[in-house]
Structure formats: C-alpha cells, structure tokens
CSV table of C-alpha atoms and ligand atoms in Angstrom, one decimal:
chain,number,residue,atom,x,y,z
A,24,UNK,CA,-1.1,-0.8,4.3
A,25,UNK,CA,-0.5,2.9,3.6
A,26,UNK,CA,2.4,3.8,1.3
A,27,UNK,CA,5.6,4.4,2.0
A,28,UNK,CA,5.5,1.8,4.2
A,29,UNK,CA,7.6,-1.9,3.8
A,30,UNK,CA,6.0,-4.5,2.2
A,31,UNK,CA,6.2,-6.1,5.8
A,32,UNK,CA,7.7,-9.5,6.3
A,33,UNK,CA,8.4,-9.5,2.5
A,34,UNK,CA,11.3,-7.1,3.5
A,35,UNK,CA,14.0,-9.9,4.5
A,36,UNK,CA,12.8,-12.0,1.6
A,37,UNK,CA,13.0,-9.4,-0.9
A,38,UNK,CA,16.4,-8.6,0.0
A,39,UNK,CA,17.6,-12.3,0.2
A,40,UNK,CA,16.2,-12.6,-3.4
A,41,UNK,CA,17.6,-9.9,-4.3
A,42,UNK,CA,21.5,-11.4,-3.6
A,43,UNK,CA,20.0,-14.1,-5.3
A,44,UNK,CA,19.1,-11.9,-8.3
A,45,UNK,CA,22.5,-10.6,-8.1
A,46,UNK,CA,23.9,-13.8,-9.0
A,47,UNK,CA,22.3,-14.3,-12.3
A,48,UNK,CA,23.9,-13.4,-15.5
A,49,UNK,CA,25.5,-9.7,-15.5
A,50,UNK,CA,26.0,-7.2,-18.1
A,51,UNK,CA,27.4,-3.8,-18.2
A,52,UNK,CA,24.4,-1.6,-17.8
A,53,UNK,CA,22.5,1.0,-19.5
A,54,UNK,CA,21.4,3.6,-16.8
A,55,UNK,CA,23.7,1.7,-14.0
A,56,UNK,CA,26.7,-0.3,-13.6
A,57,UNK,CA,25.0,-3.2,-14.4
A,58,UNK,CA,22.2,-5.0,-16.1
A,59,UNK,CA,20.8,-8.5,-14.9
A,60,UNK,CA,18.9,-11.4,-17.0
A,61,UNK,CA,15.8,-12.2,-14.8
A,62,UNK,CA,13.2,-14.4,-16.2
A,63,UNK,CA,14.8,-13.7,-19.7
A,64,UNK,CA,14.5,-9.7,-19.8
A,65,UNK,CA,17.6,-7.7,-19.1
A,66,UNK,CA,16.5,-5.1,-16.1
A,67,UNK,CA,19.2,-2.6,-14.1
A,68,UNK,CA,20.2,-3.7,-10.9
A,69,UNK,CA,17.9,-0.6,-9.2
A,70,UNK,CA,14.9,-1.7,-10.8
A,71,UNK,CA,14.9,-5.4,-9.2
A,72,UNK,CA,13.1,-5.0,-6.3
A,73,UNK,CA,10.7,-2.9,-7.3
A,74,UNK,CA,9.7,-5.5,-10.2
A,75,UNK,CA,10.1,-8.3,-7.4
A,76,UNK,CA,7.5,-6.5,-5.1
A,77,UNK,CA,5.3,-5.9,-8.1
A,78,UNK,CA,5.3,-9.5,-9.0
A,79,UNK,CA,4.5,-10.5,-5.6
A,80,UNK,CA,2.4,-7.9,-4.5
A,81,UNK,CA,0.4,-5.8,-6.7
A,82,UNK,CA,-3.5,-6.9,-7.7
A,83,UNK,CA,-4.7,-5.8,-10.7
A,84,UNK,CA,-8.2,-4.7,-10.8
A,85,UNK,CA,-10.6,-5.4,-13.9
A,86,UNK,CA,-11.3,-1.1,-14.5
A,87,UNK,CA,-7.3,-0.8,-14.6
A,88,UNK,CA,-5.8,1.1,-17.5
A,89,UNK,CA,-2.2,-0.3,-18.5
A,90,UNK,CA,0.9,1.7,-20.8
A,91,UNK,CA,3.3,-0.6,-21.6
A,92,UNK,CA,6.3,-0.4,-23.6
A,93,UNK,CA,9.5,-0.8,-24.1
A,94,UNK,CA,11.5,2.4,-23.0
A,95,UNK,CA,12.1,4.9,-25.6
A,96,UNK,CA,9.2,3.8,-28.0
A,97,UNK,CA,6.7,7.1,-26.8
A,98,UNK,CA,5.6,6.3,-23.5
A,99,UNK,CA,5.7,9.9,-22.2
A,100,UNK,CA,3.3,10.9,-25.1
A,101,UNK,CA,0.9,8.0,-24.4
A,102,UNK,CA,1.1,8.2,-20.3
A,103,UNK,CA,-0.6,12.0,-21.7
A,104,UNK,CA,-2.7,11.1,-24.1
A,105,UNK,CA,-4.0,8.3,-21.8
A,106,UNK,CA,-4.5,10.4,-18.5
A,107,UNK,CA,-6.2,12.6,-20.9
A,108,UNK,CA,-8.6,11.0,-22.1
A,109,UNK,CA,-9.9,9.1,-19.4
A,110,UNK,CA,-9.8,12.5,-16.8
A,111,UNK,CA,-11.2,14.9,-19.8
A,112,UNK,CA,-14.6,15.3,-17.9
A,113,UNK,CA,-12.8,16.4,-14.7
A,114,UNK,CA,-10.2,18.8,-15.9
A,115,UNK,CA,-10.4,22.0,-18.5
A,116,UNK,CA,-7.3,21.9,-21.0
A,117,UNK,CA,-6.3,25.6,-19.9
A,118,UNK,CA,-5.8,24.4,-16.5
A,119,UNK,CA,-5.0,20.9,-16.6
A,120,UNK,CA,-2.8,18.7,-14.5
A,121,UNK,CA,-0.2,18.1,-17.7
A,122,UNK,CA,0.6,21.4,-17.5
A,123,UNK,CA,2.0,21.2,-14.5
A,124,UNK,CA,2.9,17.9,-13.9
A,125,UNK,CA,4.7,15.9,-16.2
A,126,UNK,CA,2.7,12.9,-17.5
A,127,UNK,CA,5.3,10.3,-15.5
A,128,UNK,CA,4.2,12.1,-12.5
A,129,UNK,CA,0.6,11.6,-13.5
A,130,UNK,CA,0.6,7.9,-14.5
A,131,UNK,CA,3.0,6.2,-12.4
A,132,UNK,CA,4.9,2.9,-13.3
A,133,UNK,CA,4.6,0.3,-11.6
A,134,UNK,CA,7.9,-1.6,-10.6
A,135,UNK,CA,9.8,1.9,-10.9
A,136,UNK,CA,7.7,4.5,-9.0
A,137,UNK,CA,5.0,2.2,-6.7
A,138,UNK,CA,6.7,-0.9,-5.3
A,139,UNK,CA,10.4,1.1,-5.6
A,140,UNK,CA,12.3,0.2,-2.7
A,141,UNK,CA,10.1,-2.2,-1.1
A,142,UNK,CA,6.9,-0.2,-0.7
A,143,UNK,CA,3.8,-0.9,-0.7
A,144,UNK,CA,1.6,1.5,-2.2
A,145,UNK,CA,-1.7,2.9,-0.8
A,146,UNK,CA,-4.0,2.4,-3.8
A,147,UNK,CA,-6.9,3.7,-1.7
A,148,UNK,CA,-6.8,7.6,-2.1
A,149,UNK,CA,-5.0,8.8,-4.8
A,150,UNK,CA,-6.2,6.7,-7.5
A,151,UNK,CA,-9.8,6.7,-8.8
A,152,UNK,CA,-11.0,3.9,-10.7
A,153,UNK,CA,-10.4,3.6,-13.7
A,154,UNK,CA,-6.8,3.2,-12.1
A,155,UNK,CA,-3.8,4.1,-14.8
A,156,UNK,CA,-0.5,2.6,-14.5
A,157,UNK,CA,1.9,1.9,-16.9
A,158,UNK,CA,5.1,-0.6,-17.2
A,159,UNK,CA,7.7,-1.3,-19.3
A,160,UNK,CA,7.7,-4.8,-18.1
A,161,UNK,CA,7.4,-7.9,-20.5
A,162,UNK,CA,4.1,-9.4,-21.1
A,163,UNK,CA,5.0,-12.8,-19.5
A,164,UNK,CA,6.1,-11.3,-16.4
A,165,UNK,CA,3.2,-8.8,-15.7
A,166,UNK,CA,1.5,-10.6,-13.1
A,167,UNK,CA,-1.9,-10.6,-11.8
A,168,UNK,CA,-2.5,-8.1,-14.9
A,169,UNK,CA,-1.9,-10.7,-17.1
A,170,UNK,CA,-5.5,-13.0,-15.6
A,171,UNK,CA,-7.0,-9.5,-15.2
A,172,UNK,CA,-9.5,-8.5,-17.7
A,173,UNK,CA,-7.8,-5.3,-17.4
A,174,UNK,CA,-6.9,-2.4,-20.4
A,175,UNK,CA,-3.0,-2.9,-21.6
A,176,UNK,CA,-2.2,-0.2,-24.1
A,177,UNK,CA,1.2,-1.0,-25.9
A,178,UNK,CA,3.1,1.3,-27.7
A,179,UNK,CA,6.2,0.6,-30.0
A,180,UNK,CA,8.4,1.8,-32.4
A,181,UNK,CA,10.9,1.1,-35.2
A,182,UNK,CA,13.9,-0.7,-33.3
A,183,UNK,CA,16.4,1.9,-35.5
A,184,UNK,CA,14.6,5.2,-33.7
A,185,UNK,CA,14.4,3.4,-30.4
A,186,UNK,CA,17.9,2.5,-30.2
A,187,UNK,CA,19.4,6.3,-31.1
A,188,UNK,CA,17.0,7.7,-28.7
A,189,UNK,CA,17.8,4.8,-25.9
A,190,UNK,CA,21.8,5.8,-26.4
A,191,UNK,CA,21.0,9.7,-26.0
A,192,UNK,CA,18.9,9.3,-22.7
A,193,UNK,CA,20.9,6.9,-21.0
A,194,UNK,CA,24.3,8.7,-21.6
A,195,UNK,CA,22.6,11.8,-20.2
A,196,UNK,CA,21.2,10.1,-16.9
A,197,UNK,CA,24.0,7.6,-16.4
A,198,UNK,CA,25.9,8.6,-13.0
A,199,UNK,CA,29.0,10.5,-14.1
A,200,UNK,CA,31.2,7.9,-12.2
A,201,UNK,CA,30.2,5.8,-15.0
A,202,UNK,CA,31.9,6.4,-18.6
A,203,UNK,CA,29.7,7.1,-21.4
A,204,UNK,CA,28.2,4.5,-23.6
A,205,UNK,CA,30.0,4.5,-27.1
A,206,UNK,CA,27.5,4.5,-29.9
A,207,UNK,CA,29.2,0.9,-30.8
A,208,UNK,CA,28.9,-0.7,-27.7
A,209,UNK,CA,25.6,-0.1,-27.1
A,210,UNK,CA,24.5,-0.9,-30.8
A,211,UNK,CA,26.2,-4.0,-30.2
A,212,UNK,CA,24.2,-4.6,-27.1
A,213,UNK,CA,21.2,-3.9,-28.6
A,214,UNK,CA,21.4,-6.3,-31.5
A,215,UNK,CA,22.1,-8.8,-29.1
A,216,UNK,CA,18.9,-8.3,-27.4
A,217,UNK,CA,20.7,-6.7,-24.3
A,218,UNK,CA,18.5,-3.3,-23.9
A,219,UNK,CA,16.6,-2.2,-21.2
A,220,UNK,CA,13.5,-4.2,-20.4
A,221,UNK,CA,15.0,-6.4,-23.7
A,222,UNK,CA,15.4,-8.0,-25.7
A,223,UNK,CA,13.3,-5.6,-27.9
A,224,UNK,CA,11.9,-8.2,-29.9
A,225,UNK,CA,10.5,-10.6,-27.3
A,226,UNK,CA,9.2,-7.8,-25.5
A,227,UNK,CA,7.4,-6.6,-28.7
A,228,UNK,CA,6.0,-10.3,-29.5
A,229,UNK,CA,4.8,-10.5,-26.1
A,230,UNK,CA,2.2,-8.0,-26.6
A,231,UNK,CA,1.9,-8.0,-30.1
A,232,UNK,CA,0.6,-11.2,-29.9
A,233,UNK,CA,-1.4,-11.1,-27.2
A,234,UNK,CA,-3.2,-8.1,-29.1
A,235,UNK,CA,-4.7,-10.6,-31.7
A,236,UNK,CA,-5.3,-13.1,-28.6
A,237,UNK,CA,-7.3,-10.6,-26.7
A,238,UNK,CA,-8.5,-7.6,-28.6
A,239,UNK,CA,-10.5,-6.1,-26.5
A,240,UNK,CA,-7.9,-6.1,-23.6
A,241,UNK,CA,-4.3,-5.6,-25.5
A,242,UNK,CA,-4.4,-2.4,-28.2
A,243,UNK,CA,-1.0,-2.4,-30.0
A,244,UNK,CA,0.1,0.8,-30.8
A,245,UNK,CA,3.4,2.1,-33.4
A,246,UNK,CA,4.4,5.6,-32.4
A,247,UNK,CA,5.1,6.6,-36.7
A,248,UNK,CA,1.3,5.8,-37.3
A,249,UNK,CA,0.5,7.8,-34.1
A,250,UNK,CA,2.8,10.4,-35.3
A,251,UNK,CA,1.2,10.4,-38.7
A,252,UNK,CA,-2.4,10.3,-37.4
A,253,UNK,CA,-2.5,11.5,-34.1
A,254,UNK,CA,-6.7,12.4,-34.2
A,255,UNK,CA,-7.7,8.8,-35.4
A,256,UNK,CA,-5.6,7.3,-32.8
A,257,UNK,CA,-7.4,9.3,-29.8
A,258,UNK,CA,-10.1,8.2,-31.6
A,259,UNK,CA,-9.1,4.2,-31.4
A,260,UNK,CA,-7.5,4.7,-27.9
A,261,UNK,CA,-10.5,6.6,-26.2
A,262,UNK,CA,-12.9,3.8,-27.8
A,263,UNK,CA,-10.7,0.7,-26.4
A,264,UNK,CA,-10.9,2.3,-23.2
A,265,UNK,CA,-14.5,2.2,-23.4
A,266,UNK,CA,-15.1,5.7,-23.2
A,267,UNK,CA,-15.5,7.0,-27.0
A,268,UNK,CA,-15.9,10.4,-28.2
A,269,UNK,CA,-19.1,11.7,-28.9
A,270,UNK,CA,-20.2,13.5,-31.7
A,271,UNK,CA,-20.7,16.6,-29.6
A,272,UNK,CA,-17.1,16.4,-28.0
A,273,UNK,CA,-15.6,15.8,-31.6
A,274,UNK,CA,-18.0,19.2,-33.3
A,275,UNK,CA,-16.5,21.1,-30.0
A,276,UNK,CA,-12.8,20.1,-30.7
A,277,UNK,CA,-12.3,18.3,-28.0
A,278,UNK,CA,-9.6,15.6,-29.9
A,279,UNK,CA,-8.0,17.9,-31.4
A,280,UNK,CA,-7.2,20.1,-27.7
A,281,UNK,CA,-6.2,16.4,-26.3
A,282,UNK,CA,-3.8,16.2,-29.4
A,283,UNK,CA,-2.4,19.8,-28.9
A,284,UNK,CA,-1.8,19.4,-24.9
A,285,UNK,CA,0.3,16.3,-25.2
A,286,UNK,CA,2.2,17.2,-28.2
A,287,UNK,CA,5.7,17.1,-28.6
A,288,UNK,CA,5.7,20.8,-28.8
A,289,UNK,CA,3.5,21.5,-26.3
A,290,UNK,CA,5.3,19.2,-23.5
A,291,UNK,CA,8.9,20.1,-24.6
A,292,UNK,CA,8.3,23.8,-23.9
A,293,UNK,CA,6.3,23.5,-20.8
A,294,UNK,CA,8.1,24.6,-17.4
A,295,UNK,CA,7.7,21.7,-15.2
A,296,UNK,CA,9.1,19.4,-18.1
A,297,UNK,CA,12.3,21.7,-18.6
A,298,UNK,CA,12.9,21.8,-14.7
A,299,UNK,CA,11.5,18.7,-13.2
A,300,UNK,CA,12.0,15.4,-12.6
A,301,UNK,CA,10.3,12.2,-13.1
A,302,UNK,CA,11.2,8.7,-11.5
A,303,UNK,CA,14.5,7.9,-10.2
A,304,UNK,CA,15.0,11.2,-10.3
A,305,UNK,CA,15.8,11.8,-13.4
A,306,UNK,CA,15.5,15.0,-15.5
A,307,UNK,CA,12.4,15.3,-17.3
A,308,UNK,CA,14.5,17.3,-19.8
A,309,UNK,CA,16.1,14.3,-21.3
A,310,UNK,CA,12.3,12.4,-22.1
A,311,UNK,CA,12.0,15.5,-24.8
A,312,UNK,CA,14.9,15.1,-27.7
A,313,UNK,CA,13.6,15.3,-31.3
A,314,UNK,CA,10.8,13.0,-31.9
A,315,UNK,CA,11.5,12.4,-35.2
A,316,UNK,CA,10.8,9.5,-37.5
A,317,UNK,CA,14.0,8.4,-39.2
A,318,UNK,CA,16.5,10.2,-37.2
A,319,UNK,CA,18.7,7.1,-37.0
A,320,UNK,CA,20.0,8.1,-40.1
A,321,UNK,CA,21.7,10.6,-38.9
A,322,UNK,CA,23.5,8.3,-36.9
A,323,UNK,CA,24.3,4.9,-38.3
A,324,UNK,CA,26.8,3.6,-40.1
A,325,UNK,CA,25.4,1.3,-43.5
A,326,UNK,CA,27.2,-1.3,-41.4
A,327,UNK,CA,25.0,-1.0,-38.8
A,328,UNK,CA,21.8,-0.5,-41.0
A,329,UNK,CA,22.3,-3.6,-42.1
A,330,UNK,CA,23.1,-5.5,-38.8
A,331,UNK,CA,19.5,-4.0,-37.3
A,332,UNK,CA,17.8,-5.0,-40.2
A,333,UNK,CA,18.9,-8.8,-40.1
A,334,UNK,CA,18.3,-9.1,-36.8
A,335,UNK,CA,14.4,-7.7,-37.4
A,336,UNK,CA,14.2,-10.0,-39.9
A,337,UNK,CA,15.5,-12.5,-38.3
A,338,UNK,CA,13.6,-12.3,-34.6
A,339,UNK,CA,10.1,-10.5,-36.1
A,340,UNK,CA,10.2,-11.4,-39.8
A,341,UNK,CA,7.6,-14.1,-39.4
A,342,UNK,CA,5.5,-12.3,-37.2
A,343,UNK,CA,3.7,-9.8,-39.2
A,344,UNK,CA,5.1,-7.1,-37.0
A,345,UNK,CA,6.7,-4.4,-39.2
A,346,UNK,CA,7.5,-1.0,-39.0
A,347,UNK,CA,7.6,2.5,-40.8
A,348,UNK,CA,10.7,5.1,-40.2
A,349,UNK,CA,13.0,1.9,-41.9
A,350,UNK,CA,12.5,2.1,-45.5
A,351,UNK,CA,14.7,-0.3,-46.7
A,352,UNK,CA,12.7,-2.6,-43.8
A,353,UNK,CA,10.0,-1.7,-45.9
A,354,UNK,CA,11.0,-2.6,-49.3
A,355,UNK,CA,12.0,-5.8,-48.1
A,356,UNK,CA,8.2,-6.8,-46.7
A,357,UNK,CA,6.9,-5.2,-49.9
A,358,UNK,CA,9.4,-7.4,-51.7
A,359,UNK,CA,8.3,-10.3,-49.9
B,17,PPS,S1,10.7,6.6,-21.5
B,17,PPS,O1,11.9,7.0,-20.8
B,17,PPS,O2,10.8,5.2,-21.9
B,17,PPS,O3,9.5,7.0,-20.9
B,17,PPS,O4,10.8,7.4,-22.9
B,17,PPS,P1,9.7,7.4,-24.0
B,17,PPS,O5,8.8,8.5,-23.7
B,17,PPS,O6,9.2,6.1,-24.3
B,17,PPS,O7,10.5,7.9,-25.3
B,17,PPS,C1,11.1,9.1,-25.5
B,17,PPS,C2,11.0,9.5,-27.0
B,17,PPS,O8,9.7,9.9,-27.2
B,17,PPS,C3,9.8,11.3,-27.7
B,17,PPS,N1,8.6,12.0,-27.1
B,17,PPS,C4,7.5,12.3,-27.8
B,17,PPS,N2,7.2,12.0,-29.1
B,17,PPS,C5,6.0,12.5,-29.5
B,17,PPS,N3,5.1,13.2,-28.7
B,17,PPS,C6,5.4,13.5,-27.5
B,17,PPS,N4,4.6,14.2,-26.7
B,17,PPS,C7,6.7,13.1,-27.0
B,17,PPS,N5,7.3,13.2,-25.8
B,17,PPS,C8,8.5,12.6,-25.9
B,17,PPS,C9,11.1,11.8,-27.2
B,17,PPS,O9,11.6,12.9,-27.8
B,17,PPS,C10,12.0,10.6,-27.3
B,17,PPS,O10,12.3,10.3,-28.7
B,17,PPS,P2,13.7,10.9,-29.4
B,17,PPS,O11,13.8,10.3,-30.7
B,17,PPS,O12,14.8,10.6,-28.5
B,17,PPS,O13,13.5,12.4,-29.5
C-alpha cells in the first residue's frame, strides 16, 4: 500500500467506529470542541481515527526508535536530539536537516501525522531503519510496539510546568470559533486527569513502570534533569539506542554540536520554526515559549499550588516518580 492511500476496507469500519467513539463520554476539549475518554485516555475528537488506524494497522519493527510523551513535557527537543543522534554519520551539523525542517517534520507521530485520516503510510522509502516515530499515546494502548522489542524513549516533566505550558499552546491553536480556555477551567480539568493524552499521571506510570520492567527497551526521561545536564543525557540516550559515542566523537565535540543544534535557542530562532508548521497544521511558533523550569509560579494561585500537589501525591506518591521544578513537591519527598 503506498501512502496517502485508504486503509482499504478498514475505511467503512473506521468510520462506523468512529460514531461509535463519538458516543463515549465527552468533554469540552483542549485543541477542539471536544475531548473523548477512549480506553481510559482523554484524546480530541480529530485525533480518533488516526489512533484507531494505528491500533489496527501499524507493525512495529524490532530496529524502531519510539518518543513518547505526554504533550508539553519536551517532545520537540527530544524528536531533535533523537533524529540526531541516530542520523549524525549521514548529516554535517552546518547543513543539517534541523535546520530546515522542524524536528516534528523529521520524526513523525504516529496516530497524528501517519495514520491521520485513514491512511496508510508507505513505510518503504522514506524511512531507513532504524525507523523513528514518536507518540504521545499511553503505554497500554501502543499496540504491536508494546510485544516489539523496540526503543521507547519517554520524556516527562513536572505536572506544574506542563500544565502552564499545555494552557499557552492550546489557547494559541484552538480554532477562534472556540472561546479561550480560562486558566481555571483548564487547571480544573487537569487535576481531574482530563488533559490531552491524560490523565497525566496514568500516562506517566504507564511508562515509568515499564522502564524498570524492561530497561533496555523503555528509557525514562525528566526534561529539568535534561535541562540541567543536557551532555550526560546524549550520552545515556545515544547508548540506549545502541549506538554510543566514541571517544573520538566526544575529543571532536561531537555532543556538545548535537546539544547546541537542538537547543532551545538554537530552534526558537531558526526560520522554518518561526514560519512553519508542524502537524495539524499548526504553527511551529507556539512549540517555542520559554522553556523554563518553574515558570508556573508565575502563574498559579497558592490555591492551586496546593491542589496539584495533592493530587501528585495522591496519584504518584507511592510510585517513586518525583519531580524537580516543584520545590515544595520536593521537601515533602525529603520529608518523607
Ligand atoms: S508538543 O506539542 O507536545 O510536542 O510540545 P513539547 O515539545 O512536548 O513541549 C513544548 C515545551 O517544550 C519547550 N521546548 C524546549 N525546551 C528545551 N529545549 C528545546 N529545544 C525546546 N523546544 C521546545 C517549549 O518551550 C515548551 O515549554 P514552555 O514551558 O511552554 O516554554
């Protein structure tokens, strides 16, 4: 099947499970009119089929390379860091493809960009193994991927960050039929799990634990330790995918060129990220805000502080999982 073509006689299913789909429980939505709770994750209604089609459709290969997160925790930065390591013998950082092409472009997700609208991608040409794809799909509902032996690389970050940079983006791409998200009503929907892809904490526990189940197959990334330590984690990332540096490649700077190309600064500023766009067409402008650790503070109430931090506590207390950006977060596991 070549792409851009119908998933064949899966086209009248798809759409009579979507009107199915369409009948399960119904939110106000973050990007769209409305959100819907499909196999306990809350997904916009444009989204559906694609995921659908995934599901049904896509085969994972053992070589594949994964990004998975949930949206807003640095999945720009690591769709770069990612197609850069694995590509860095085929392209010269002065004229590389993240230059020109923004990193969405480059490492296409799955249920958004390949199966969108029915279609069935042509996995022949354009992607040499090892393939990279990314999702922001929960664990649980990834599919073949999840009996491949293939490399997931999960990124996260604190859920106080993620939120104020979820409410920014999605009032910038809603459609401006739709009225703009208060600040209140979207904090309330996000402590009650219902965020995009969410709730936040099963989709974090999903691959969180998984990392301890299968190491070598599930790395669990937080985006403040990749901030803080960007060189070590290129380090860790380009080893779990099996291709470390060597010593040569570190003496010659080669980590720290990978680091500079897909920084914050360096992507922000570039051309094709100020005046292009990236899936469902939206702006690539809007993926590049602040990218700061702790800017929630600029925006939360105390109220509010302390709502987000019982419901951490409460859904990913026991877990281990905990994060930096959040210090009072942080005095409470210290304290514990
Ligand atoms: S998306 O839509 O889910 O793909 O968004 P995502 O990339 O996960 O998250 C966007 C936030 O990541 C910041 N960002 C970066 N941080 C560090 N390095 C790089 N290169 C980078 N690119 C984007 C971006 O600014 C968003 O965070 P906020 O806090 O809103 O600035």
């Amino acid at each position: 099947m070549t792409e851009n073509q119908p998933a064949g006689d899966g086209e009248t299913d798809l759409s009579n499970e979507c009107k199915e789909l369409l009948s399960l429980p119904k939110e106000r939505g973050w990007i769209s009119l409305h959100q819907h709770q499909y196999q306990g994750f809350w997904c916009p209604t444009e989204i559906f089929q694609g995921i659908i089609a995934f599901q049904k459709h896509f085969q994972a290969r053992d070589s594949d390379i994964v990004v998975a997160s949930v949206p807003k925790s640095g999945t720009t930065w690591l769709k770069a860091l990612i197609f850069a390591i694995v590509n860095r013998q085929r392209f010269e950082i002065k004229i590389h493809p993240l230059l020109t092409s923004n990193s969405h472009n480059l490492v296409p997700f799955l249920e958004v960009d390949l199966y969108r609208n029915n279609l069935v991608p042509d996995f022949s040409s354009k992607f040499p193994e090892p393939r990279l794809f990314a999702t922001h799909i929960p664990f649980p509902s990834l599919g073949t991927i999840k009996e491949s032996n293939c490399k997931i690389v999960y990124v996260c970050r604190n859920p106080f960050d993620s939120f104020v940079s979820l409410w920014h983006f999605c009032n910038k791409v809603r459609p401006q039929s739709l009225a703009p998200l208060s600040l209140d009503e979207a904090f309330d929907m996000y402590c009650q799990g219902m965020d995009v892809y969410g709730p936040f904490w099963d989709h974090m526990l999903g691959y969180w634990k998984e990392s301890f189940k299968r190491p070598n197959n599930v790395l669990f990334l937080k985006y403040e330790d990749m901030k803080k330590d960007g060189v070590n984690h290129l380090k860790t990332l380009a080893k779990f995918l099996d291709c470390p540096f060597t010593e040569e490649e570190e003496r010659n700077g080669v980590i720290e060129d990978i680091a500079k190309l897909c920084s914050f600064e360096t992507m922000k500023k570039l051309e094709i990220n100020k005046t292009g766009t990236f899936v469902l067409n939206m702006e690539s402008k809007n993926l590049f805000r602040k990218a700061e650790v702790g800017d929630w503070v600029n925006y939360l109430t105390p109220m509010m502080e302390q709502r987000m931090s019982k419901v951490i506590e409460e859904k990913l207390g026991s877990s281990g999982l905990t994060f930096k950006g959040t210090p009072e977060l942080a005095d409470h596991v210290q304290q514990n």
